[in-house]
Tab-separated table of C-alpha atoms and ligand atoms in Angstrom:
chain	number	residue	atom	x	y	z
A	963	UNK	CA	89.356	119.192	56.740
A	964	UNK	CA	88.751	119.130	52.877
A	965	UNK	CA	88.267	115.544	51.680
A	966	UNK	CA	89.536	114.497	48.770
A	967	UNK	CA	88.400	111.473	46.183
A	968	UNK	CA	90.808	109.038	47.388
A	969	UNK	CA	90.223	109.286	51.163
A	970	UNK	CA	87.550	107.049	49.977
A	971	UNK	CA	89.250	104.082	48.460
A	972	UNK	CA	88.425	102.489	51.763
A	973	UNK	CA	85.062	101.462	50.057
A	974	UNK	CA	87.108	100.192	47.011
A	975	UNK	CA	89.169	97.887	49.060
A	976	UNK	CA	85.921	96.485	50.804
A	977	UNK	CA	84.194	96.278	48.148
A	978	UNK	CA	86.999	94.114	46.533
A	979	UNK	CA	86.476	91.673	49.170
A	980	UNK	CA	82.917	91.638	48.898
A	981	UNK	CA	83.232	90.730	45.352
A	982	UNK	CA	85.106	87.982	45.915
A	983	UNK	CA	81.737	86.012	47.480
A	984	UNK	CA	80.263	86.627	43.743
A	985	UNK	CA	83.042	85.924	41.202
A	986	UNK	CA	86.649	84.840	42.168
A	987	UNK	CA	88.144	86.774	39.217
A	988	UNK	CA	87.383	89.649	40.627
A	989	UNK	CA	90.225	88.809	42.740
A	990	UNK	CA	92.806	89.884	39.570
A	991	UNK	CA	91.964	93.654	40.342
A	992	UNK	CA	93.780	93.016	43.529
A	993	UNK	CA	97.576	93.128	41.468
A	994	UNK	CA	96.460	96.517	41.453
A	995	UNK	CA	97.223	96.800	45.036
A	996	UNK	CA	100.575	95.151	44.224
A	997	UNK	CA	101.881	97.001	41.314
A	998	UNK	CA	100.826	100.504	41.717
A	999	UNK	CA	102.654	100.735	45.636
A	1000	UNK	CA	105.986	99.610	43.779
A	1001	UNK	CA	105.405	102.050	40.980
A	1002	UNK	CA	104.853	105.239	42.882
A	1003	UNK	CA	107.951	104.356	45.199
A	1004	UNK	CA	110.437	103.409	42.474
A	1005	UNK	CA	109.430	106.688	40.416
A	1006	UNK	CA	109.221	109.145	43.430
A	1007	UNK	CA	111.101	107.786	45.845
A	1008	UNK	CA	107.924	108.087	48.597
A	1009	UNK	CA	105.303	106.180	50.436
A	1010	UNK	CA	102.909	108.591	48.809
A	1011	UNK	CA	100.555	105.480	48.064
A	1012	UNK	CA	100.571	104.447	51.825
A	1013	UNK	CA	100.323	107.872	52.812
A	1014	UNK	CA	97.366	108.476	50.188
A	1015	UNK	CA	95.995	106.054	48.168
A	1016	UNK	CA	96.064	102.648	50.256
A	1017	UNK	CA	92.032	101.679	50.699
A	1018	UNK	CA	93.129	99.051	52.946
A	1019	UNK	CA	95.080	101.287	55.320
A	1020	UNK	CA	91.901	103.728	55.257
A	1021	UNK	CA	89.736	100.567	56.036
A	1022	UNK	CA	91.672	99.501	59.368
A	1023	UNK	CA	91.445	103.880	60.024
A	1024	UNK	CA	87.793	103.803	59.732
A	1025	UNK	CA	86.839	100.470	61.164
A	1026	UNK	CA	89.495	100.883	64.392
A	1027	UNK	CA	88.815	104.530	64.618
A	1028	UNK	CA	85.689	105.910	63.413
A	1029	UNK	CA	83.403	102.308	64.622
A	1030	UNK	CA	85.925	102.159	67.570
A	1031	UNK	CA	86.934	98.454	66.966
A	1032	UNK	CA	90.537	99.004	68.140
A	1033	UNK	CA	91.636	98.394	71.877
A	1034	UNK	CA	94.166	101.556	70.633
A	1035	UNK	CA	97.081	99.706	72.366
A	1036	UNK	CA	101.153	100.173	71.004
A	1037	UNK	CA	101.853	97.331	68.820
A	1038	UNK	CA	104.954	95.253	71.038
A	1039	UNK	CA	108.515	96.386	69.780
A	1040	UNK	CA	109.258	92.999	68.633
A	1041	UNK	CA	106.877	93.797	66.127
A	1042	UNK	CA	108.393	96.974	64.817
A	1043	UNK	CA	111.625	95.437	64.792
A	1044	UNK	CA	113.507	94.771	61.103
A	1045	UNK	CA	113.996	91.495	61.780
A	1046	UNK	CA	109.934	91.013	61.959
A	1047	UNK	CA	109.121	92.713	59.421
A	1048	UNK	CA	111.973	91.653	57.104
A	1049	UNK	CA	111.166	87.820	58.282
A	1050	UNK	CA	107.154	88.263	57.405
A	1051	UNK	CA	107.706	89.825	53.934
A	1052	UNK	CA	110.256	87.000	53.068
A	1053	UNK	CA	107.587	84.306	54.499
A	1054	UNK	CA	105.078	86.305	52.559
A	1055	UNK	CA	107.192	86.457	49.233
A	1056	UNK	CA	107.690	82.364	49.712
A	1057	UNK	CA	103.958	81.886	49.760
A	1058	UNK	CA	103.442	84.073	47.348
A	1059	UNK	CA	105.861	82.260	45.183
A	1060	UNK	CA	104.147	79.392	45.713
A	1061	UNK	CA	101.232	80.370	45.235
A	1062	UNK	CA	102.592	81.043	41.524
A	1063	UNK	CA	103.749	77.768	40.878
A	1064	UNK	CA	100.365	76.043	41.889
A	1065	UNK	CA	99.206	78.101	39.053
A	1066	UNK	CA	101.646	77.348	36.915
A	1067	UNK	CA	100.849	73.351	37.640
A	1068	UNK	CA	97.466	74.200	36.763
A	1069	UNK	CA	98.093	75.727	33.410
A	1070	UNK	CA	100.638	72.630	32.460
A	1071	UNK	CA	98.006	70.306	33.609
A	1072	UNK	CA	99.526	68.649	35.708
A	1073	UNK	CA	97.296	69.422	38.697
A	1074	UNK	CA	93.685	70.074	38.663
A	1075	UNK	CA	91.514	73.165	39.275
A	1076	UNK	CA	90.880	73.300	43.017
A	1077	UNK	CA	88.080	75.788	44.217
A	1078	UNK	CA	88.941	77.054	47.807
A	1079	UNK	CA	90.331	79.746	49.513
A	1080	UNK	CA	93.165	79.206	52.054
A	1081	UNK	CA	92.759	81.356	54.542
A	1082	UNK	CA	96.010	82.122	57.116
A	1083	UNK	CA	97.757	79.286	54.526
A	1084	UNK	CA	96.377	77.085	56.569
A	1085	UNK	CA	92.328	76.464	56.624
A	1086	UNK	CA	90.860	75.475	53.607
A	1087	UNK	CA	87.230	76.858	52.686
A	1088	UNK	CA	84.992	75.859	49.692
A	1089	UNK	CA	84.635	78.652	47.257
A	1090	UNK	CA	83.009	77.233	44.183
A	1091	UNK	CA	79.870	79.719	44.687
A	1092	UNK	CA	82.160	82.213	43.512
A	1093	UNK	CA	82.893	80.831	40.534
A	1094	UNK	CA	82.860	82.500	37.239
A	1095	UNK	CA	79.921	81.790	34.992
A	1096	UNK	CA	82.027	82.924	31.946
A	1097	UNK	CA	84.324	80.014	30.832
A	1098	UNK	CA	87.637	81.160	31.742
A	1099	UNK	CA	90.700	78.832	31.725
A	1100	UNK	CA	91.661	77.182	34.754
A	1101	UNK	CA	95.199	79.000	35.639
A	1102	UNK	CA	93.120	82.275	34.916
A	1103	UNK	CA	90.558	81.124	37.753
A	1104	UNK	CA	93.825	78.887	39.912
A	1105	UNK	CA	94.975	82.554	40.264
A	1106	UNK	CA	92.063	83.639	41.090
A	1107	UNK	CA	91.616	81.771	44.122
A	1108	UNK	CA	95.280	82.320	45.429
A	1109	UNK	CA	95.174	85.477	44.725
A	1110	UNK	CA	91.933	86.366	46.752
A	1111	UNK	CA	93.220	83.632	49.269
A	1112	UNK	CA	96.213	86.298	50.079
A	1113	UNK	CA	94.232	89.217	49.986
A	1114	UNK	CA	92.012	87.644	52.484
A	1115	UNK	CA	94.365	86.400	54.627
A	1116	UNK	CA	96.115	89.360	54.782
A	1117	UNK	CA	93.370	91.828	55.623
A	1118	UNK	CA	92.178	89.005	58.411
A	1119	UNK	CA	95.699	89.865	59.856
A	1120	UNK	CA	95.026	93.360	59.282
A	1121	UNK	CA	91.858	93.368	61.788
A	1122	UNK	CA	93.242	91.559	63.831
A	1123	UNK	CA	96.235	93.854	64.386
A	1124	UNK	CA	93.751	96.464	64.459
A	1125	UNK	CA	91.435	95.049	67.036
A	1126	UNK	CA	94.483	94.320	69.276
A	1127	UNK	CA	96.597	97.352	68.907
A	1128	UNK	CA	96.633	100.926	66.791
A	1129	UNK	CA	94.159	100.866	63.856
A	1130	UNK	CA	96.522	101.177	61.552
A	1131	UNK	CA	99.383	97.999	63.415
A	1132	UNK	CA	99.273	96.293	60.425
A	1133	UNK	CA	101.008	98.484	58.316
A	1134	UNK	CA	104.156	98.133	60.429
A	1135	UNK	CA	104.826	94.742	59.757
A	1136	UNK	CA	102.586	95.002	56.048
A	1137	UNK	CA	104.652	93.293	53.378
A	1138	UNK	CA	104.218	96.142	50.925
A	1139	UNK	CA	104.810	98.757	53.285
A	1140	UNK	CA	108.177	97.010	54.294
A	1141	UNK	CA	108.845	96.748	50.079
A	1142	UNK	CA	108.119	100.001	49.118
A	1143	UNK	CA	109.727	101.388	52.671
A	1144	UNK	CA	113.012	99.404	51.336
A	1145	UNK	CA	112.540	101.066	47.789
A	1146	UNK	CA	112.873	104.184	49.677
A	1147	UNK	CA	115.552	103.746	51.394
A	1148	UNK	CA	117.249	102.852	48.678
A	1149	UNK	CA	116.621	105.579	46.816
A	1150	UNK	CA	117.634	108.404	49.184
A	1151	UNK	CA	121.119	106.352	49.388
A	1152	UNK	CA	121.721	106.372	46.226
A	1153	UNK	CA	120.715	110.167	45.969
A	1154	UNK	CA	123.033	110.898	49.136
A	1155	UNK	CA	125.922	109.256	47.564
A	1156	UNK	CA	125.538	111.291	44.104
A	1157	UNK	CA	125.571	114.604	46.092
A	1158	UNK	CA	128.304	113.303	48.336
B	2125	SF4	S1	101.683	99.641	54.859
B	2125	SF4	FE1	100.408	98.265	53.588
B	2125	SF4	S2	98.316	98.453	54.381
B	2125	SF4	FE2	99.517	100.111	55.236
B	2125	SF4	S3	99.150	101.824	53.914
B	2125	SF4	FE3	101.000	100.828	53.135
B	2125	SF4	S4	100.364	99.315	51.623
B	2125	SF4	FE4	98.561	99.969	52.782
């Protein structure tokens, strides 16, 4: 089968992570990962970015399938269901959120500038090696670090969904999936209802 340019973003998502061991704002590319699914599904009404353009999707493909890391088992229906999945993207969104507002502390000065990664939201590792060498304010960097610290954690979920089930698992239960699945949905409603 023909490939095409972007059945290699797999490289670009690994090398995003790789980046983050040399300089945490690196970690600001990621948004691209965030803004670009939404953008695709609110104008076109598909899941042509999962479908397409996702490097991390590719990534679990290659790793689970090509390097045969996956056991290849069905992910457990509990996991499929909408409650799941609905559940982990609103647990997600909260972190997310505050993720923000330790940011936002940073930039009012209330808190300082605090150089780890938290991996799983729960284990804290020392990052300042990848710390920028350019003087960059402290949100800028704050963001940085949480940004890269949910990128990580979510891609550690990723293999680990891939190791235990399909290659792919994690996008079944993968926050922006579920958004950009809802967008959908949403969509083809409201375009049902016009031609009703
Ligand atoms: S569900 Fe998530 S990981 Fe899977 S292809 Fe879509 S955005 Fe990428």
């Amino acid at each position: 089968m023909k490939k095409h340019w972007y059945d290699y973003l797999w490289i670009v998502s690994l090398a995003y992570l790789v980046l983050g061991f040399f300089n945490i704002l690196f970690a600001w590319l990621g948004l691209i990962c965030f803004f670009v699914p939404l953008l695709i599904s609110i104008a076109t009404g598909s899941k042509a970015y999962c479908n397409r353009y996702c490097g991390r999707g590719q990534l679990f493909s290659v790793l689970g399938g090509r390097f045969g890391l996956s056991r290849g088992r069905d992910i457990p229906a509990w996991m499929r269901s909408k409650a799941f999945r609905y559940g982990f993207l609103a647990f997600f969104l909260i972190m997310f959120g505050n993720m923000l507002f330790s940011t936002y502390l940073v930039f009012s000065g209330a808190n300082s500038l605090r150089e780890v990664v938290t991996l799983l939201w729960t284990f804290r590792l020392p990052w300042q090696f990848a710390s920028p060498a350019i003087a960059a304010p402290f949100w800028v960097q704050q963001f940085a670090f949480g940004f890269y610290s949910v990128m990580l954690t979510s891609t550690v979920l990723g293999l680990i969904t891939m190791v235990l089930f399909k290659p792919r698992s994690w996008c079944v239960y993968c926050p922006m999936g579920t958004m950009t699945q809802a967008i959908c949905q949403c969509k083809a409603k409201k375009t049902d209802n016009r031609s009703a």
